mmCIF file of C-alpha atoms and ligand atoms in Angstrom:
data_model
loop_
_atom_site.group_PDB
_atom_site.id
_atom_site.type_symbol
_atom_site.label_atom_id
_atom_site.label_comp_id
_atom_site.label_asym_id
_atom_site.label_seq_id
_atom_site.Cartn_x
_atom_site.Cartn_y
_atom_site.Cartn_z
ATOM 1 C CA MET A 1 17.136 0.952 23.614
ATOM 2 C CA GLN A 2 14.014 -0.805 22.402
ATOM 3 C CA VAL A 3 12.756 0.210 18.950
ATOM 4 C CA PRO A 4 9.387 -1.156 17.824
ATOM 5 C CA PHE A 5 8.570 -1.528 14.130
ATOM 6 C CA LEU A 6 5.447 0.551 14.603
ATOM 7 C CA ASP A 7 3.866 2.240 17.625
ATOM 8 C CA LEU A 8 0.161 2.987 17.306
ATOM 9 C CA LYS A 9 -0.227 3.942 20.968
ATOM 10 C CA ILE A 10 1.759 7.181 20.723
ATOM 11 C CA GLN A 11 -0.611 8.389 18.039
ATOM 12 C CA TYR A 12 -3.738 7.353 19.925
ATOM 13 C CA LYS A 13 -2.578 9.167 23.073
ATOM 14 C CA SER A 14 -2.020 12.359 21.081
ATOM 15 C CA ILE A 15 -5.651 12.452 19.846
ATOM 16 C CA LYS A 16 -7.385 10.404 22.556
ATOM 17 C CA ALA A 17 -9.997 12.947 23.680
ATOM 18 C CA GLU A 18 -11.044 13.765 20.134
ATOM 19 C CA VAL A 19 -11.203 10.148 18.948
ATOM 20 C CA ASP A 20 -12.992 8.901 22.060
ATOM 21 C CA SER A 21 -15.716 11.500 21.732
ATOM 22 C CA ALA A 22 -16.146 10.805 17.981
ATOM 23 C CA ILE A 23 -16.556 7.075 18.726
ATOM 24 C CA GLN A 24 -18.980 7.824 21.569
ATOM 25 C CA LYS A 25 -21.075 9.959 19.236
ATOM 26 C CA VAL A 26 -21.487 7.037 16.804
ATOM 27 C CA ILE A 27 -22.585 4.802 19.674
ATOM 28 C CA ASP A 28 -24.960 7.452 21.051
ATOM 29 C CA ASN A 29 -26.531 7.732 17.596
ATOM 30 C CA THR A 30 -26.377 3.928 17.087
ATOM 31 C CA ALA A 31 -25.168 4.715 13.557
ATOM 32 C CA PHE A 32 -23.061 1.595 13.313
ATOM 33 C CA ILE A 33 -22.980 0.980 9.553
ATOM 34 C CA LEU A 34 -22.253 3.787 7.050
ATOM 35 C CA GLY A 35 -24.157 6.870 8.326
ATOM 36 C CA GLU A 36 -23.018 10.422 8.821
ATOM 37 C CA SER A 37 -19.533 9.711 10.132
ATOM 38 C CA VAL A 38 -18.755 7.665 7.013
ATOM 39 C CA SER A 39 -20.290 10.112 4.521
ATOM 40 C CA ASN A 40 -18.419 13.024 6.143
ATOM 41 C CA PHE A 41 -15.179 11.084 5.963
ATOM 42 C CA GLU A 42 -15.820 10.117 2.340
ATOM 43 C CA LYS A 43 -16.222 13.782 1.437
ATOM 44 C CA ASP A 44 -13.018 14.784 3.208
ATOM 45 C CA PHE A 45 -10.967 11.869 1.885
ATOM 46 C CA ALA A 46 -12.020 12.562 -1.724
ATOM 47 C CA GLN A 47 -11.109 16.209 -1.268
ATOM 48 C CA ALA A 48 -7.716 15.366 0.239
ATOM 49 C CA HIS A 49 -6.916 13.421 -2.942
ATOM 50 C CA ASP A 50 -8.435 15.907 -5.408
ATOM 51 C CA THR A 51 -11.048 13.409 -6.566
ATOM 52 C CA LYS A 52 -14.798 13.731 -6.976
ATOM 53 C CA HIS A 53 -16.099 10.523 -5.396
ATOM 54 C CA CYS A 54 -15.127 8.384 -2.412
ATOM 55 C CA ILE A 55 -16.839 5.152 -1.412
ATOM 56 C CA GLY A 56 -15.910 3.871 2.063
ATOM 57 C CA THR A 57 -15.425 0.100 2.190
ATOM 58 C CA SER A 58 -14.929 -2.695 4.679
ATOM 59 C CA SER A 59 -11.225 -3.092 3.727
ATOM 60 C CA GLY A 60 -8.629 -2.317 1.095
ATOM 61 C CA THR A 61 -8.925 -5.855 -0.238
ATOM 62 C CA ASP A 62 -12.650 -5.321 -0.745
ATOM 63 C CA GLY A 63 -11.875 -2.009 -2.433
ATOM 64 C CA ASN A 64 -9.522 -3.780 -4.864
ATOM 65 C CA HIS A 65 -12.345 -6.167 -5.696
ATOM 66 C CA LEU A 66 -14.956 -3.411 -6.072
ATOM 67 C CA VAL A 67 -12.760 -1.477 -8.508
ATOM 68 C CA LEU A 68 -12.270 -4.399 -10.902
ATOM 69 C CA TRP A 69 -15.773 -5.779 -10.393
ATOM 70 C CA SER A 70 -17.352 -2.429 -11.263
ATOM 71 C CA LEU A 71 -15.294 -2.344 -14.476
ATOM 72 C CA GLY A 72 -16.734 -5.688 -15.530
ATOM 73 C CA ILE A 73 -13.550 -7.742 -15.166
ATOM 74 C CA LYS A 74 -14.563 -11.403 -15.410
ATOM 75 C CA ALA A 75 -13.484 -14.977 -16.030
ATOM 76 C CA GLY A 76 -11.225 -15.273 -19.054
ATOM 77 C CA ASP A 77 -9.779 -11.762 -18.601
ATOM 78 C CA GLU A 78 -6.172 -11.114 -17.711
ATOM 79 C CA VAL A 79 -5.133 -8.331 -15.342
ATOM 80 C CA ILE A 80 -1.550 -7.160 -14.925
ATOM 81 C CA ILE A 81 -0.134 -6.601 -11.423
ATOM 82 C CA PRO A 82 3.348 -6.366 -9.969
ATOM 83 C CA ASP A 83 4.905 -9.632 -8.832
ATOM 84 C CA ASN A 84 6.272 -7.865 -5.751
ATOM 85 C CA THR A 85 3.267 -6.735 -3.775
ATOM 86 C CA PHE A 86 1.050 -7.793 -0.885
ATOM 87 C CA ILE A 87 -1.194 -10.705 -1.846
ATOM 88 C CA ALA A 88 -4.357 -8.583 -1.511
ATOM 89 C CA SER A 89 -3.493 -6.791 -4.761
ATOM 90 C CA ALA A 90 -4.180 -10.124 -6.479
ATOM 91 C CA TRP A 91 -7.450 -10.951 -4.699
ATOM 92 C CA GLY A 92 -9.253 -8.150 -6.512
ATOM 93 C CA ILE A 93 -8.499 -10.049 -9.712
ATOM 94 C CA THR A 94 -9.148 -13.607 -8.558
ATOM 95 C CA LEU A 95 -12.449 -12.618 -6.886
ATOM 96 C CA CYS A 96 -13.613 -11.456 -10.322
ATOM 97 C CA GLY A 97 -12.685 -14.879 -11.668
ATOM 98 C CA ALA A 98 -9.946 -13.321 -13.812
ATOM 99 C CA THR A 99 -6.295 -14.319 -14.143
ATOM 100 C CA PRO A 100 -3.497 -12.279 -12.591
ATOM 101 C CA VAL A 101 -0.484 -11.723 -14.816
ATOM 102 C CA PHE A 102 2.641 -10.825 -12.869
ATOM 103 C CA VAL A 103 5.173 -8.282 -14.061
ATOM 104 C CA ASP A 104 8.615 -7.505 -12.679
ATOM 105 C CA CYS A 105 9.553 -4.178 -11.113
ATOM 106 C CA ASP A 106 11.770 -1.240 -11.898
ATOM 107 C CA PRO A 107 15.087 -1.659 -10.031
ATOM 108 C CA ASP A 108 14.943 1.812 -8.464
ATOM 109 C CA SER A 109 11.310 2.527 -7.602
ATOM 110 C CA TYR A 110 10.343 -1.156 -7.040
ATOM 111 C CA ASN A 111 7.126 -0.371 -8.938
ATOM 112 C CA LEU A 112 5.831 -1.852 -12.214
ATOM 113 C CA ASP A 113 8.396 -1.613 -15.012
ATOM 114 C CA PRO A 114 6.362 -0.076 -17.898
ATOM 115 C CA GLU A 115 8.375 -1.878 -20.601
ATOM 116 C CA LYS A 116 7.698 -5.209 -18.975
ATOM 117 C CA VAL A 117 4.017 -4.296 -18.638
ATOM 118 C CA GLU A 118 3.766 -3.731 -22.358
ATOM 119 C CA ALA A 119 5.510 -7.043 -23.060
ATOM 120 C CA ALA A 120 2.964 -8.897 -20.886
ATOM 121 C CA ILE A 121 -0.118 -7.643 -22.758
ATOM 122 C CA THR A 122 -2.131 -10.255 -24.685
ATOM 123 C CA PRO A 123 -5.519 -10.080 -26.433
ATOM 124 C CA LYS A 124 -7.077 -11.145 -23.118
ATOM 125 C CA THR A 125 -5.584 -8.294 -21.072
ATOM 126 C CA LYS A 126 -8.249 -5.937 -19.715
ATOM 127 C CA ALA A 127 -6.601 -3.915 -16.966
ATOM 128 C CA ILE A 128 -3.394 -2.890 -15.232
ATOM 129 C CA VAL A 129 -3.272 -2.524 -11.442
ATOM 130 C CA ALA A 130 -0.524 -0.076 -10.486
ATOM 131 C CA VAL A 131 0.513 -0.531 -6.852
ATOM 132 C CA HIS A 132 2.223 2.471 -5.226
ATOM 133 C CA LEU A 133 4.497 0.171 -3.284
ATOM 134 C CA TYR A 134 5.835 1.305 0.096
ATOM 135 C CA GLY A 135 4.247 4.730 -0.582
ATOM 136 C CA HIS A 136 6.232 5.508 -3.750
ATOM 137 C CA PRO A 137 3.900 6.329 -6.663
ATOM 138 C CA ALA A 138 4.155 4.089 -9.725
ATOM 139 C CA GLU A 139 5.194 5.474 -13.128
ATOM 140 C CA MET A 140 1.620 6.535 -13.955
ATOM 141 C CA LYS A 141 2.271 8.599 -17.060
ATOM 142 C CA LYS A 142 3.943 5.780 -18.953
ATOM 143 C CA LEU A 143 1.421 3.257 -17.661
ATOM 144 C CA GLN A 144 -1.476 5.453 -18.818
ATOM 145 C CA GLU A 145 0.087 5.758 -22.283
ATOM 146 C CA ILE A 146 0.334 1.968 -22.492
ATOM 147 C CA ALA A 147 -3.219 1.544 -21.207
ATOM 148 C CA ASN A 148 -4.528 4.027 -23.791
ATOM 149 C CA LYS A 149 -2.593 2.428 -26.625
ATOM 150 C CA HIS A 150 -4.035 -1.025 -25.879
ATOM 151 C CA SER A 151 -7.497 0.127 -24.648
ATOM 152 C CA LEU A 152 -6.977 -1.171 -21.114
ATOM 153 C CA TYR A 153 -8.208 0.148 -17.795
ATOM 154 C CA LEU A 154 -5.515 1.515 -15.508
ATOM 155 C CA VAL A 155 -6.372 1.431 -11.792
ATOM 156 C CA GLU A 156 -4.401 2.069 -8.595
ATOM 157 C CA ASP A 157 -3.856 -0.008 -5.494
ATOM 158 C CA ALA A 158 -3.008 2.939 -3.257
ATOM 159 C CA ALA A 159 -3.250 0.963 0.007
ATOM 160 C CA GLN A 160 0.209 2.195 1.042
ATOM 161 C CA ALA A 161 0.163 5.663 -0.480
ATOM 162 C CA HIS A 162 -2.280 8.073 1.234
ATOM 163 C CA LEU A 163 -1.407 11.663 0.210
ATOM 164 C CA ALA A 164 1.457 10.584 -2.073
ATOM 165 C CA GLU A 165 2.006 12.740 -5.160
ATOM 166 C CA TYR A 166 3.052 12.135 -8.741
ATOM 167 C CA ASP A 167 3.990 15.074 -11.004
ATOM 168 C CA GLY A 168 2.416 17.367 -8.420
ATOM 169 C CA MET A 169 -0.903 15.475 -8.489
ATOM 170 C CA MET A 170 -2.404 13.389 -5.704
ATOM 171 C CA VAL A 171 -2.434 9.620 -6.150
ATOM 172 C CA GLY A 172 -5.859 8.024 -6.133
ATOM 173 C CA GLY A 173 -7.157 10.204 -8.934
ATOM 174 C CA LEU A 174 -4.467 9.292 -11.466
ATOM 175 C CA SER A 175 -6.452 6.449 -13.007
ATOM 176 C CA LYS A 176 -9.963 5.147 -13.599
ATOM 177 C CA ALA A 177 -10.373 4.246 -9.907
ATOM 178 C CA SER A 178 -8.179 3.564 -6.900
ATOM 179 C CA SER A 179 -8.375 1.595 -3.700
ATOM 180 C CA PHE A 180 -6.993 2.571 -0.282
ATOM 181 C CA SER A 181 -6.599 0.528 2.892
ATOM 182 C CA PHE A 182 -7.143 1.769 6.445
ATOM 183 C CA TYR A 183 -5.735 -1.340 8.081
ATOM 184 C CA PRO A 184 -4.486 -0.035 11.459
ATOM 185 C CA GLY A 185 -0.819 -0.102 10.445
ATOM 186 C CA LYS A 186 -1.311 1.820 7.212
ATOM 187 C CA ASN A 187 -0.409 5.535 6.955
ATOM 188 C CA LEU A 188 -4.026 6.332 7.763
ATOM 189 C CA GLY A 189 -5.274 3.538 9.998
ATOM 190 C CA ALA A 190 -8.750 2.763 11.321
ATOM 191 C CA TYR A 191 -9.464 1.092 14.679
ATOM 192 C CA GLY A 192 -10.439 -2.082 12.876
ATOM 193 C CA GLU A 193 -10.813 -2.925 9.184
ATOM 194 C CA GLY A 194 -11.519 -0.270 6.576
ATOM 195 C CA GLY A 195 -10.818 0.929 3.061
ATOM 196 C CA ALA A 196 -12.018 3.311 0.365
ATOM 197 C CA VAL A 197 -12.360 3.597 -3.384
ATOM 198 C CA LEU A 198 -11.785 6.896 -5.194
ATOM 199 C CA THR A 199 -12.867 7.783 -8.712
ATOM 200 C CA ASN A 200 -13.679 10.833 -10.820
ATOM 201 C CA ASP A 201 -16.248 8.878 -12.839
ATOM 202 C CA ALA A 202 -19.779 9.521 -11.531
ATOM 203 C CA ASP A 203 -21.328 6.448 -13.190
ATOM 204 C CA LEU A 204 -18.599 4.186 -11.876
ATOM 205 C CA ALA A 205 -19.035 5.654 -8.379
ATOM 206 C CA LYS A 206 -22.731 4.812 -8.574
ATOM 207 C CA SER A 207 -22.032 1.193 -9.594
ATOM 208 C CA ILE A 208 -19.434 0.811 -6.844
ATOM 209 C CA LYS A 209 -21.914 2.106 -4.256
ATOM 210 C CA MET A 210 -24.466 -0.449 -5.424
ATOM 211 C CA LEU A 211 -21.997 -3.341 -5.415
ATOM 212 C CA ARG A 212 -20.928 -2.317 -1.898
ATOM 213 C CA GLU A 213 -24.465 -2.786 -0.663
ATOM 214 C CA HIS A 214 -25.957 -5.978 -2.125
ATOM 215 C CA GLY A 215 -26.303 -4.589 -5.645
ATOM 216 C CA GLN A 216 -29.280 -2.540 -4.543
ATOM 217 C CA SER A 217 -30.409 0.645 -6.255
ATOM 218 C CA GLU A 218 -32.836 1.256 -3.394
ATOM 219 C CA LYS A 219 -33.585 -0.865 -0.363
ATOM 220 C CA TYR A 220 -34.569 -4.439 -1.382
ATOM 221 C CA HIS A 221 -34.336 -3.627 -5.101
ATOM 222 C CA HIS A 222 -31.345 -5.597 -6.292
ATOM 223 C CA HIS A 223 -30.200 -4.217 -9.557
ATOM 224 C CA SER A 224 -27.179 -6.499 -9.900
ATOM 225 C CA PHE A 225 -25.258 -9.068 -7.880
ATOM 226 C CA GLY A 226 -23.397 -7.428 -5.046
ATOM 227 C CA HIS A 227 -21.866 -7.990 -1.663
ATOM 228 C CA ASN A 228 -21.625 -6.413 1.780
ATOM 229 C CA TYR A 229 -18.528 -4.221 1.582
ATOM 230 C CA ARG A 230 -19.777 -1.360 3.781
ATOM 231 C CA MET A 231 -17.656 0.725 6.139
ATOM 232 C CA GLU A 232 -18.595 0.799 9.826
ATOM 233 C CA GLY A 233 -19.655 4.050 11.476
ATOM 234 C CA ILE A 234 -16.989 3.851 14.170
ATOM 235 C CA GLN A 235 -14.265 3.527 11.529
ATOM 236 C CA GLY A 236 -15.616 6.545 9.656
ATOM 237 C CA ALA A 237 -15.535 8.559 12.893
ATOM 238 C CA VAL A 238 -11.956 7.534 13.778
ATOM 239 C CA LEU A 239 -10.732 8.146 10.224
ATOM 240 C CA GLY A 240 -12.465 11.527 10.094
ATOM 241 C CA VAL A 241 -10.517 12.662 13.156
ATOM 242 C CA LYS A 242 -7.221 11.155 11.998
ATOM 243 C CA LEU A 243 -7.394 12.540 8.466
ATOM 244 C CA LYS A 244 -6.911 16.052 9.870
ATOM 245 C CA TYR A 245 -3.477 15.033 11.132
ATOM 246 C CA LEU A 246 -2.405 12.938 8.154
ATOM 247 C CA ASN A 247 -0.385 15.645 6.465
ATOM 248 C CA GLU A 248 1.562 16.277 9.672
ATOM 249 C CA TRP A 249 2.141 12.532 10.154
ATOM 250 C CA THR A 250 3.246 12.183 6.540
ATOM 251 C CA ASN A 251 5.794 14.937 7.138
ATOM 252 C CA GLY A 252 6.926 12.946 10.183
ATOM 253 C CA ARG A 253 7.517 9.867 8.008
ATOM 254 C CA ARG A 254 9.458 11.982 5.525
ATOM 255 C CA ARG A 255 11.583 13.400 8.351
ATOM 256 C CA VAL A 256 12.344 9.845 9.517
ATOM 257 C CA ALA A 257 13.286 8.829 5.953
ATOM 258 C CA ALA A 258 15.589 11.850 5.601
ATOM 259 C CA LYS A 259 17.282 10.996 8.905
ATOM 260 C CA TYR A 260 17.763 7.384 7.789
ATOM 261 C CA ARG A 261 19.413 8.660 4.606
ATOM 262 C CA GLU A 262 21.706 10.876 6.635
ATOM 263 C CA VAL A 263 22.874 8.152 9.029
ATOM 264 C CA LEU A 264 22.914 5.176 6.619
ATOM 265 C CA GLY A 265 24.201 6.955 3.522
ATOM 266 C CA ASP A 266 27.831 5.948 4.045
ATOM 267 C CA ILE A 267 27.250 2.213 4.535
ATOM 268 C CA ASP A 268 28.200 0.601 1.216
ATOM 269 C CA GLU A 269 26.798 -2.744 2.277
ATOM 270 C CA VAL A 270 23.221 -1.490 2.109
ATOM 271 C CA ILE A 271 21.159 0.154 -0.630
ATOM 272 C CA LEU A 272 18.647 2.797 0.448
ATOM 273 C CA PRO A 273 15.234 3.245 -1.163
ATOM 274 C CA LYS A 274 15.114 5.846 -3.931
ATOM 275 C CA GLU A 275 12.660 8.674 -4.363
ATOM 276 C CA MET A 276 12.170 9.590 -8.017
ATOM 277 C CA PRO A 277 12.390 13.355 -8.687
ATOM 278 C CA ASN A 278 8.770 13.689 -9.874
ATOM 279 C CA VAL A 279 7.096 12.101 -6.836
ATOM 280 C CA LYS A 280 6.326 12.701 -3.180
ATOM 281 C CA HIS A 281 7.002 9.411 -1.404
ATOM 282 C CA VAL A 282 4.969 8.917 1.794
ATOM 283 C CA TYR A 283 7.134 6.135 3.262
ATOM 284 C CA HIS A 284 4.602 3.616 4.417
ATOM 285 C CA LEU A 285 7.715 1.456 4.674
ATOM 286 C CA PHE A 286 11.434 2.202 4.575
ATOM 287 C CA VAL A 287 12.926 -0.831 2.868
ATOM 288 C CA ILE A 288 16.689 -1.111 2.578
ATOM 289 C CA ARG A 289 18.466 -3.888 0.678
ATOM 290 C CA VAL A 290 21.734 -5.649 1.406
ATOM 291 C CA ASN A 291 23.985 -4.746 -1.513
ATOM 292 C CA ASP A 292 24.192 -7.931 -3.559
ATOM 293 C CA LYS A 293 27.036 -6.498 -5.603
ATOM 294 C CA LYS A 294 29.050 -7.062 -2.428
ATOM 295 C CA PHE A 295 27.591 -10.400 -1.374
ATOM 296 C CA ASN A 296 26.515 -13.423 -3.351
ATOM 297 C CA ASN A 297 24.495 -14.832 -0.427
ATOM 298 C CA ARG A 298 22.158 -11.865 -0.054
ATOM 299 C CA GLU A 299 19.357 -13.749 1.652
ATOM 300 C CA GLU A 300 21.599 -15.199 4.355
ATOM 301 C CA ILE A 301 23.214 -11.804 5.027
ATOM 302 C CA ARG A 302 19.798 -10.128 5.187
ATOM 303 C CA ASP A 303 18.447 -12.773 7.575
ATOM 304 C CA ASN A 304 21.523 -12.427 9.792
ATOM 305 C CA LEU A 305 21.215 -8.640 9.777
ATOM 306 C CA GLN A 306 17.594 -8.950 10.855
ATOM 307 C CA LYS A 307 18.635 -11.334 13.618
ATOM 308 C CA HIS A 308 21.395 -8.971 14.747
ATOM 309 C CA LEU A 309 18.916 -6.083 14.962
ATOM 310 C CA GLY A 310 16.487 -8.302 16.856
ATOM 311 C CA GLU A 311 19.196 -9.166 19.396
ATOM 312 C CA ASN A 312 19.566 -5.429 19.923
ATOM 313 C CA GLU A 313 15.808 -5.029 20.470
ATOM 314 C CA ILE A 314 15.254 -3.374 17.083
ATOM 315 C CA ALA A 315 12.203 -4.751 15.285
ATOM 316 C CA SER A 316 12.210 -5.051 11.489
ATOM 317 C CA GLY A 317 10.080 -6.694 8.821
ATOM 318 C CA LEU A 318 10.099 -8.343 5.384
ATOM 319 C CA HIS A 319 7.851 -6.875 2.663
ATOM 320 C CA TYR A 320 7.439 -9.290 1.157
ATOM 321 C CA PRO A 321 9.505 -12.456 1.638
ATOM 322 C CA ILE A 322 7.765 -14.495 -1.095
ATOM 323 C CA PRO A 323 6.871 -12.883 -4.427
ATOM 324 C CA LEU A 324 3.453 -13.761 -5.860
ATOM 325 C CA HIS A 325 4.786 -16.148 -8.535
ATOM 326 C CA LYS A 326 6.278 -18.345 -5.807
ATOM 327 C CA GLN A 327 3.066 -18.556 -3.759
ATOM 328 C CA LYS A 328 1.461 -21.960 -3.595
ATOM 329 C CA CYS A 329 -1.946 -20.516 -4.550
ATOM 330 C CA PHE A 330 -0.543 -19.285 -7.871
ATOM 331 C CA GLU A 331 1.273 -22.464 -8.824
ATOM 332 C CA TYR A 332 -1.436 -23.072 -11.459
ATOM 333 C CA LEU A 333 -0.209 -20.078 -13.451
ATOM 334 C CA GLY A 334 2.930 -22.030 -14.337
ATOM 335 C CA ASN A 335 5.536 -19.377 -13.563
ATOM 336 C CA SER A 336 9.080 -20.484 -12.708
ATOM 337 C CA ASN A 337 11.863 -19.394 -10.403
ATOM 338 C CA GLY A 338 13.918 -16.771 -12.176
ATOM 339 C CA ASP A 339 10.989 -15.377 -14.201
ATOM 340 C CA PHE A 340 10.955 -12.160 -12.169
ATOM 341 C CA PRO A 341 14.577 -11.563 -11.115
ATOM 342 C CA ARG A 342 14.098 -8.095 -9.608
ATOM 343 C CA ALA A 343 11.146 -9.167 -7.493
ATOM 344 C CA GLU A 344 13.197 -12.139 -6.296
ATOM 345 C CA GLN A 345 16.141 -9.849 -5.560
ATOM 346 C CA LEU A 346 13.919 -7.570 -3.491
ATOM 347 C CA ALA A 347 12.339 -10.479 -1.621
ATOM 348 C CA GLU A 348 15.732 -11.961 -0.798
ATOM 349 C CA SER A 349 17.664 -8.816 0.071
ATOM 350 C CA GLY A 350 15.058 -6.339 1.390
ATOM 351 C CA LEU A 351 14.651 -5.408 5.035
ATOM 352 C CA SER A 352 12.035 -2.965 6.356
ATOM 353 C CA LEU A 353 13.312 -0.735 9.151
ATOM 354 C CA PRO A 354 11.059 0.769 11.843
ATOM 355 C CA MET A 355 8.908 3.496 10.297
ATOM 356 C CA PHE A 356 6.292 5.661 11.971
ATOM 357 C CA PRO A 357 5.919 9.433 12.266
ATOM 358 C CA GLU A 358 6.956 9.608 15.915
ATOM 359 C CA LEU A 359 10.222 7.656 15.543
ATOM 360 C CA MET A 360 12.931 9.757 17.180
ATOM 361 C CA ASP A 361 16.334 10.777 15.867
ATOM 362 C CA ASP A 362 18.221 9.005 18.654
ATOM 363 C CA GLN A 363 16.359 5.768 17.861
ATOM 364 C CA ILE A 364 17.292 6.119 14.185
ATOM 365 C CA GLN A 365 20.892 6.825 15.188
ATOM 366 C CA PHE A 366 20.867 3.675 17.321
ATOM 367 C CA ILE A 367 19.523 1.590 14.422
ATOM 368 C CA ALA A 368 22.289 2.933 12.164
ATOM 369 C CA GLU A 369 24.969 2.079 14.751
ATOM 370 C CA LYS A 370 23.702 -1.490 14.980
ATOM 371 C CA ILE A 371 23.602 -1.889 11.193
ATOM 372 C CA LYS A 372 27.204 -0.608 11.057
ATOM 373 C CA SER A 373 28.337 -2.905 13.841
ATOM 374 C CA PHE A 374 26.876 -5.879 11.965
ATOM 375 C CA PHE A 375 28.964 -5.198 8.862
ATOM 376 C CA VAL A 376 32.265 -4.193 10.495
ATOM 377 C CA LYS A 377 32.444 -6.983 13.065
HETATM 378 C C1 PLP B 1 -2.746 -3.526 3.021
HETATM 379 C C2 PLP B 1 -2.811 -3.720 1.562
HETATM 380 C C3 PLP B 1 -3.959 -4.168 0.921
HETATM 381 C C4 PLP B 1 -5.159 -4.697 1.652
HETATM 382 O O1 PLP B 1 -5.738 -3.851 2.512
HETATM 383 P P1 PLP B 1 -6.652 -4.434 3.722
HETATM 384 O O2 PLP B 1 -7.322 -3.203 4.210
HETATM 385 O O3 PLP B 1 -5.739 -5.049 4.713
HETATM 386 O O4 PLP B 1 -7.604 -5.404 3.139
HETATM 387 C C5 PLP B 1 -3.969 -4.236 -0.454
HETATM 388 N N1 PLP B 1 -2.900 -3.918 -1.179
HETATM 389 C C6 PLP B 1 -1.753 -3.505 -0.606
HETATM 390 C C7 PLP B 1 -0.597 -3.128 -1.476
HETATM 391 C C8 PLP B 1 -1.663 -3.395 0.779
HETATM 392 O O5 PLP B 1 -0.532 -3.010 1.343
#
């Protein structure tokens, strides 16, 4: 049985007529950049996350930049982010000319460890970027307390966490501003690049809109520096159709996660991801770890497990194999191996199993059998 990591075709087939006609409408209207399809989507996406303002962007990376740029983050400032995240979380900071400061994660949620955040604050610190990694919301209450105490901005990189909840509230509106990605493989994926910024702050929303479009307050009146970070009309149309199904697809991901727990729960050699009691995890990824209490060569075991699954036609992934402090581009920050032990542990022992809403129980059963056969052989 072949099991892909992700299958975007199943989803497209299920909504083909609706999506095709929405795309055709954009072409018929030649509304290729922003336009009605984007503004309608912005309204719906803000509403889905209980926030007042949504600004559609050209990608999640651009959204990360817009959030920090609009807050005035600049050269000489320090911004805290998790060491274990996708590199794009850091580009928002570096594009502002500021310095990223990495912080290690909580061992259970894999998100920012609030105590370590507080320890990393210096007089130069201006903001904290909480990443809801893999779709599990970060510990926002504690992070907000820390941000308030030290007069810092707290913002969210919610690229992996559409419709996730924390203490019964939607992510995206839990901080000053948040950024989402609609990269095709994300929980809500465009048919190309796309992203969005959410905020409840009307003035900030206005600045972000200006920065998105060449810093202009009206056409050819450039109020500030800016950039071209606009969303395309076709992406707005596709996302508008897909958003209606997102809750159903999120439930599908949660069903898959529950099934994984059922069939993998008795394998002591692997550690399953945790879901804290006060959150709704949306399982962008389902990342297991080889249990390094049982093995002292966790990376080798993990790599061999991945190879074994591959030989059985089961795709899997690594998210992410190299933590930020070990990336060549951040060598100048002077971090050392061992500075972020939990991020290193996750990078060396984590393995992402196939995860998409349509994954079937017999496929999950098959994956579990192959994981078992790897450890008992
Ligand atoms: C995907 C992702 C991004 C970047 O989004 P793009 O739309 O690909 O630019 C940023 N942060 C995280 C955590 C992501 O997973």
